[in-house]
Short mmCIF file of C-alpha atoms in Angstrom, two decimals:
data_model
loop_
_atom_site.label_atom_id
_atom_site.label_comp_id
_atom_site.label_asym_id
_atom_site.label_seq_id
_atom_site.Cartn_x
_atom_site.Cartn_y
_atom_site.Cartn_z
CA UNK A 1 5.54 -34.55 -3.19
CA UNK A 2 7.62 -32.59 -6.10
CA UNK A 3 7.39 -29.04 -4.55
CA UNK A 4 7.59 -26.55 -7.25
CA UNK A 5 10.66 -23.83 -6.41
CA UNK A 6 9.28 -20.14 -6.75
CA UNK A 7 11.85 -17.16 -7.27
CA UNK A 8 11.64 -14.38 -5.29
CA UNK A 9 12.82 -10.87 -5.81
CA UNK A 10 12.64 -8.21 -3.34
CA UNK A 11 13.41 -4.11 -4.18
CA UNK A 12 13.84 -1.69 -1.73
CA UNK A 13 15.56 1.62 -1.07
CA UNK A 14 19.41 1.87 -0.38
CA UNK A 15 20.88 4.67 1.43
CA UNK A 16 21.18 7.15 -1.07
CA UNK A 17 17.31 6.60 -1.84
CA UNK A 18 18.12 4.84 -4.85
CA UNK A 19 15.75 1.55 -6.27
CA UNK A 20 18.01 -1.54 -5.83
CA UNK A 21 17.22 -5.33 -5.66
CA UNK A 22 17.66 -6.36 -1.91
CA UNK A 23 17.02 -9.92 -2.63
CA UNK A 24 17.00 -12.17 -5.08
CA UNK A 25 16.79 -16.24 -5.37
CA UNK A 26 14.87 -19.37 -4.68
CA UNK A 27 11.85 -18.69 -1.95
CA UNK A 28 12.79 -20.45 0.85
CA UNK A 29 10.06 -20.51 3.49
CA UNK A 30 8.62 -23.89 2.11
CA UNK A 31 6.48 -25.80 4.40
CA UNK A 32 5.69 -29.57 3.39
CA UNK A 33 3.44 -30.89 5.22
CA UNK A 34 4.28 -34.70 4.50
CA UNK A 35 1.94 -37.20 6.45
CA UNK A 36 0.44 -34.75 8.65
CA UNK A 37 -1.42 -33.02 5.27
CA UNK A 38 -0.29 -34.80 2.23
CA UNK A 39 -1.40 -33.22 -1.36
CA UNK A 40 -0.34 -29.51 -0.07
CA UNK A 41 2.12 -27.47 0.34
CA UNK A 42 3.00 -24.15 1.12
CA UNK A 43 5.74 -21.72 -0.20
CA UNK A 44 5.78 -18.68 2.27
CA UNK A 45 7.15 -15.39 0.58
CA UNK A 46 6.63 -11.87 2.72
CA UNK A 47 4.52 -10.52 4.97
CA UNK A 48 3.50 -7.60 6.51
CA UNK A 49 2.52 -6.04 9.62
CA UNK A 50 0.14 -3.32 10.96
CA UNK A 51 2.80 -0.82 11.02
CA UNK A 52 4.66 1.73 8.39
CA UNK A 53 7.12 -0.08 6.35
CA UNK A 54 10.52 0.65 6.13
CA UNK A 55 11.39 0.24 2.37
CA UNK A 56 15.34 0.77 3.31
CA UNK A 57 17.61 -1.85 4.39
CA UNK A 58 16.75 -5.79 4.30
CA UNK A 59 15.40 -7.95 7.47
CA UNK A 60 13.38 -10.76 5.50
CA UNK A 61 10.07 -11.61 7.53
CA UNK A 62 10.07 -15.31 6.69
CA UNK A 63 11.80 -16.93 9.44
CA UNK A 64 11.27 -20.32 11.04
CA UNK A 65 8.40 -19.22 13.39
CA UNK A 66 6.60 -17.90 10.39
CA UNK A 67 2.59 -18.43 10.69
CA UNK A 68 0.05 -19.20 8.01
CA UNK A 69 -2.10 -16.35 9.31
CA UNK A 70 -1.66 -12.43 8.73
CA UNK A 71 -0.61 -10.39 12.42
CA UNK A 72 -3.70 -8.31 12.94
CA UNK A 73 -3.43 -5.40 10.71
CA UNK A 74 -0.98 -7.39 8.75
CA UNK A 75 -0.80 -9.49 5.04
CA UNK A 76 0.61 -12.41 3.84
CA UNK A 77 2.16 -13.46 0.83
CA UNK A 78 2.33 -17.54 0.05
CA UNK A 79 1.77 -20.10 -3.21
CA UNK A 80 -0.10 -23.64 -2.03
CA UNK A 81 0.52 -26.13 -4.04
CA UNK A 82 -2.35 -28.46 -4.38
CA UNK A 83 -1.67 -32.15 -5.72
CA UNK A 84 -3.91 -34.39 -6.82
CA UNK A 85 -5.74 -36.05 -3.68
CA UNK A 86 -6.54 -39.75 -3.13
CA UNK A 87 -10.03 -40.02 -1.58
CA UNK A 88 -9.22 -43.44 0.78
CA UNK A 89 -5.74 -41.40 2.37
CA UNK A 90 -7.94 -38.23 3.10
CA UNK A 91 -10.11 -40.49 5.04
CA UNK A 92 -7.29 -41.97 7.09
CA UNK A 93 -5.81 -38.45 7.91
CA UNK A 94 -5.88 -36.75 11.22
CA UNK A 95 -6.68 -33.05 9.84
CA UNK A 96 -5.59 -31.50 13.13
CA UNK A 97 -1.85 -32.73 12.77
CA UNK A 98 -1.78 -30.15 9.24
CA UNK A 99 -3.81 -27.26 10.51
CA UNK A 100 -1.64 -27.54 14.00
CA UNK A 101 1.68 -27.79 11.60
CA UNK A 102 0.46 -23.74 10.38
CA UNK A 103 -0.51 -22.32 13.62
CA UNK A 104 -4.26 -23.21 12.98
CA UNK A 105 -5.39 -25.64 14.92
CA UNK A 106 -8.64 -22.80 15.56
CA UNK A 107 -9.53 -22.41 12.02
CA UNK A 108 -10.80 -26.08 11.22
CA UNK A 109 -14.06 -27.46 11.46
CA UNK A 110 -15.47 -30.82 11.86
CA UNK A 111 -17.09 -31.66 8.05
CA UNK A 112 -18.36 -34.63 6.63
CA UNK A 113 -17.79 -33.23 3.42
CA UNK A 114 -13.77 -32.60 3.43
CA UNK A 115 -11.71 -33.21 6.25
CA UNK A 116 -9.98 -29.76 5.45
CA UNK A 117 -12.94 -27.72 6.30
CA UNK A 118 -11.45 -24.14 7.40
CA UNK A 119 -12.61 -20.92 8.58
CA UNK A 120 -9.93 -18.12 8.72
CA UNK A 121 -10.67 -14.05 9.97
CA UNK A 122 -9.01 -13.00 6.77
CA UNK A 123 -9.59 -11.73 3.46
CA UNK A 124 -8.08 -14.09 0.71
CA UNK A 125 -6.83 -12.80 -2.58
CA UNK A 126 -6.34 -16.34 -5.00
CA UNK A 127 -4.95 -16.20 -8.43
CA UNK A 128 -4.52 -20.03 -10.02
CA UNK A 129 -1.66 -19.64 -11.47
CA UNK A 130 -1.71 -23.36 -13.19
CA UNK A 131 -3.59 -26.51 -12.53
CA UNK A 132 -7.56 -26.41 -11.93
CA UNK A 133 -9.31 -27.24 -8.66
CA UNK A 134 -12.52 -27.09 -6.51
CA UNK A 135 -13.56 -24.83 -3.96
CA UNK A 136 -16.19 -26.45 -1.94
CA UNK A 137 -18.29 -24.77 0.84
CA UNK A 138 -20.18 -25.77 3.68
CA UNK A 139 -23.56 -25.09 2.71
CA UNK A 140 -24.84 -28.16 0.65
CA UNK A 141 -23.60 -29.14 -2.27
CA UNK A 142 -21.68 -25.78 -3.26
CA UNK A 143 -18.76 -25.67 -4.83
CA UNK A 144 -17.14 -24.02 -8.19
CA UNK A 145 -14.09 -25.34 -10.30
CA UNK A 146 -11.06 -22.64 -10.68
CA UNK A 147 -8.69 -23.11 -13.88
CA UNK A 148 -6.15 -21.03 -14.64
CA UNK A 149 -6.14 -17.60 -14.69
CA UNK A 150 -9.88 -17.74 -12.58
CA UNK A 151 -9.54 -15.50 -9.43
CA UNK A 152 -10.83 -15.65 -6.01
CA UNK A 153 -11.56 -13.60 -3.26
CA UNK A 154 -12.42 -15.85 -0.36
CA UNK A 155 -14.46 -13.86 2.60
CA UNK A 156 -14.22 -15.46 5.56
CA UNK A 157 -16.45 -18.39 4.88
CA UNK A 158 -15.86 -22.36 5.71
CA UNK A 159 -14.27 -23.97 2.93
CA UNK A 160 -12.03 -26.32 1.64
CA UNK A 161 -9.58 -27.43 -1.39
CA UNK A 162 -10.24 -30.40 -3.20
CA UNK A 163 -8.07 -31.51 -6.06
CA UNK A 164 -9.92 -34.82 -7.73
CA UNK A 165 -7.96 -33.91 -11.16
CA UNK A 166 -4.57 -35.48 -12.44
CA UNK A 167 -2.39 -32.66 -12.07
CA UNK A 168 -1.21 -30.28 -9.56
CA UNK A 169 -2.89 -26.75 -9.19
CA UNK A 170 -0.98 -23.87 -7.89
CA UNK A 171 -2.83 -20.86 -6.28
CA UNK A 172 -1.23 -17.70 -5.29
CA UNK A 173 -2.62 -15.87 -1.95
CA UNK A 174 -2.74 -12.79 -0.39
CA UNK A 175 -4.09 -12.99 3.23
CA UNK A 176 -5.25 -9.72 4.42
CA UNK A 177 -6.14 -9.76 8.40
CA UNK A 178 -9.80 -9.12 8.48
CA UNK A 179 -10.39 -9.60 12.19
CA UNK A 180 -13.14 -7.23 13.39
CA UNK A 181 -12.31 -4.43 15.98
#
């Protein structure tokens, strides 16, 4: 899989309380999921937690024991990269070896209709930023095509990504924890 690169710039506040760039280059919180989920990957860039940010200094919050899902409270901030899918490997795949590869082993659910079905306690901001793919859900036949430029905001339900086109399709999230108290 050809991973797109992503820049990333980050601003904060330097002593003085002046605007300055804190950080700027090539994302580098990529997560390829190779066998275990082929088709996808993920390019992690910030997240948040359920506390006041501190807009001086620099301690970047992608590390290696970065999860998929927001902290409670928190956000997160990723591009998937969705390539073309080849129905006869999806049906050879163990979907819990991907979901356990993001921390999620919880949020999938057994589906004949995608092997990917998911369920996650957040509130999902999607921009397609390139590419076009389905969204299918678990009730019956539903589904709707994205293209570019079509937005999302995914609630909660079961659903999975299904890319039966000839290109790649790039989606930028924003997971906001939606847990209930």
């Amino acid at each position: 899989m050809d991973i797109k690169k992503f820049r990333r710039v980050v601003t904060g506040v330097n002593t003085d309380g002046k605007s300055v760039i804190m950080s700027d280059g090539l994302a580098e919180g990529v997560l390829d999921f190779g066998e275990r989920r082929p088709f996808h990957a993920h390019t992690y860039l910030w997240k948040t937690q359920d506390e006041k940010q501190d807009f001086t200094g620099f301690r970047d919050p992608i590390d290696a024991n970065f999860k998929t899902f927001p902290t409670p409270g928190g956000t997160t901030l990723l591009i998937v990269q969705f390539d073309p899918q080849d129905d006869n490997v999806l049906k050879r795949l163990d979907p819990t070896q991907g979901f356990k590869a993001m921390g999620a082993s919880d949020n999938l659910h057994v589906s004949a209709r995608h092997p990917y079905m998911h369920a996650t306690p957040t509130v999902d901001y999607g921009i397609v930023l390139s590419g076009k793919i389905k969204l299918l859900l678990d009730e019956g036949n539903e589904e709707v095509e994205l293209t570019q430029g079509d937005v999302l905001i995914e609630r909660g339900t079961l659903h999975a990504w299904y890319n039966p086109f000839s290109e790649p399709c790039i989606i930028a999230f924003t997971l906001v924890d939606g847990r209930q108290n």
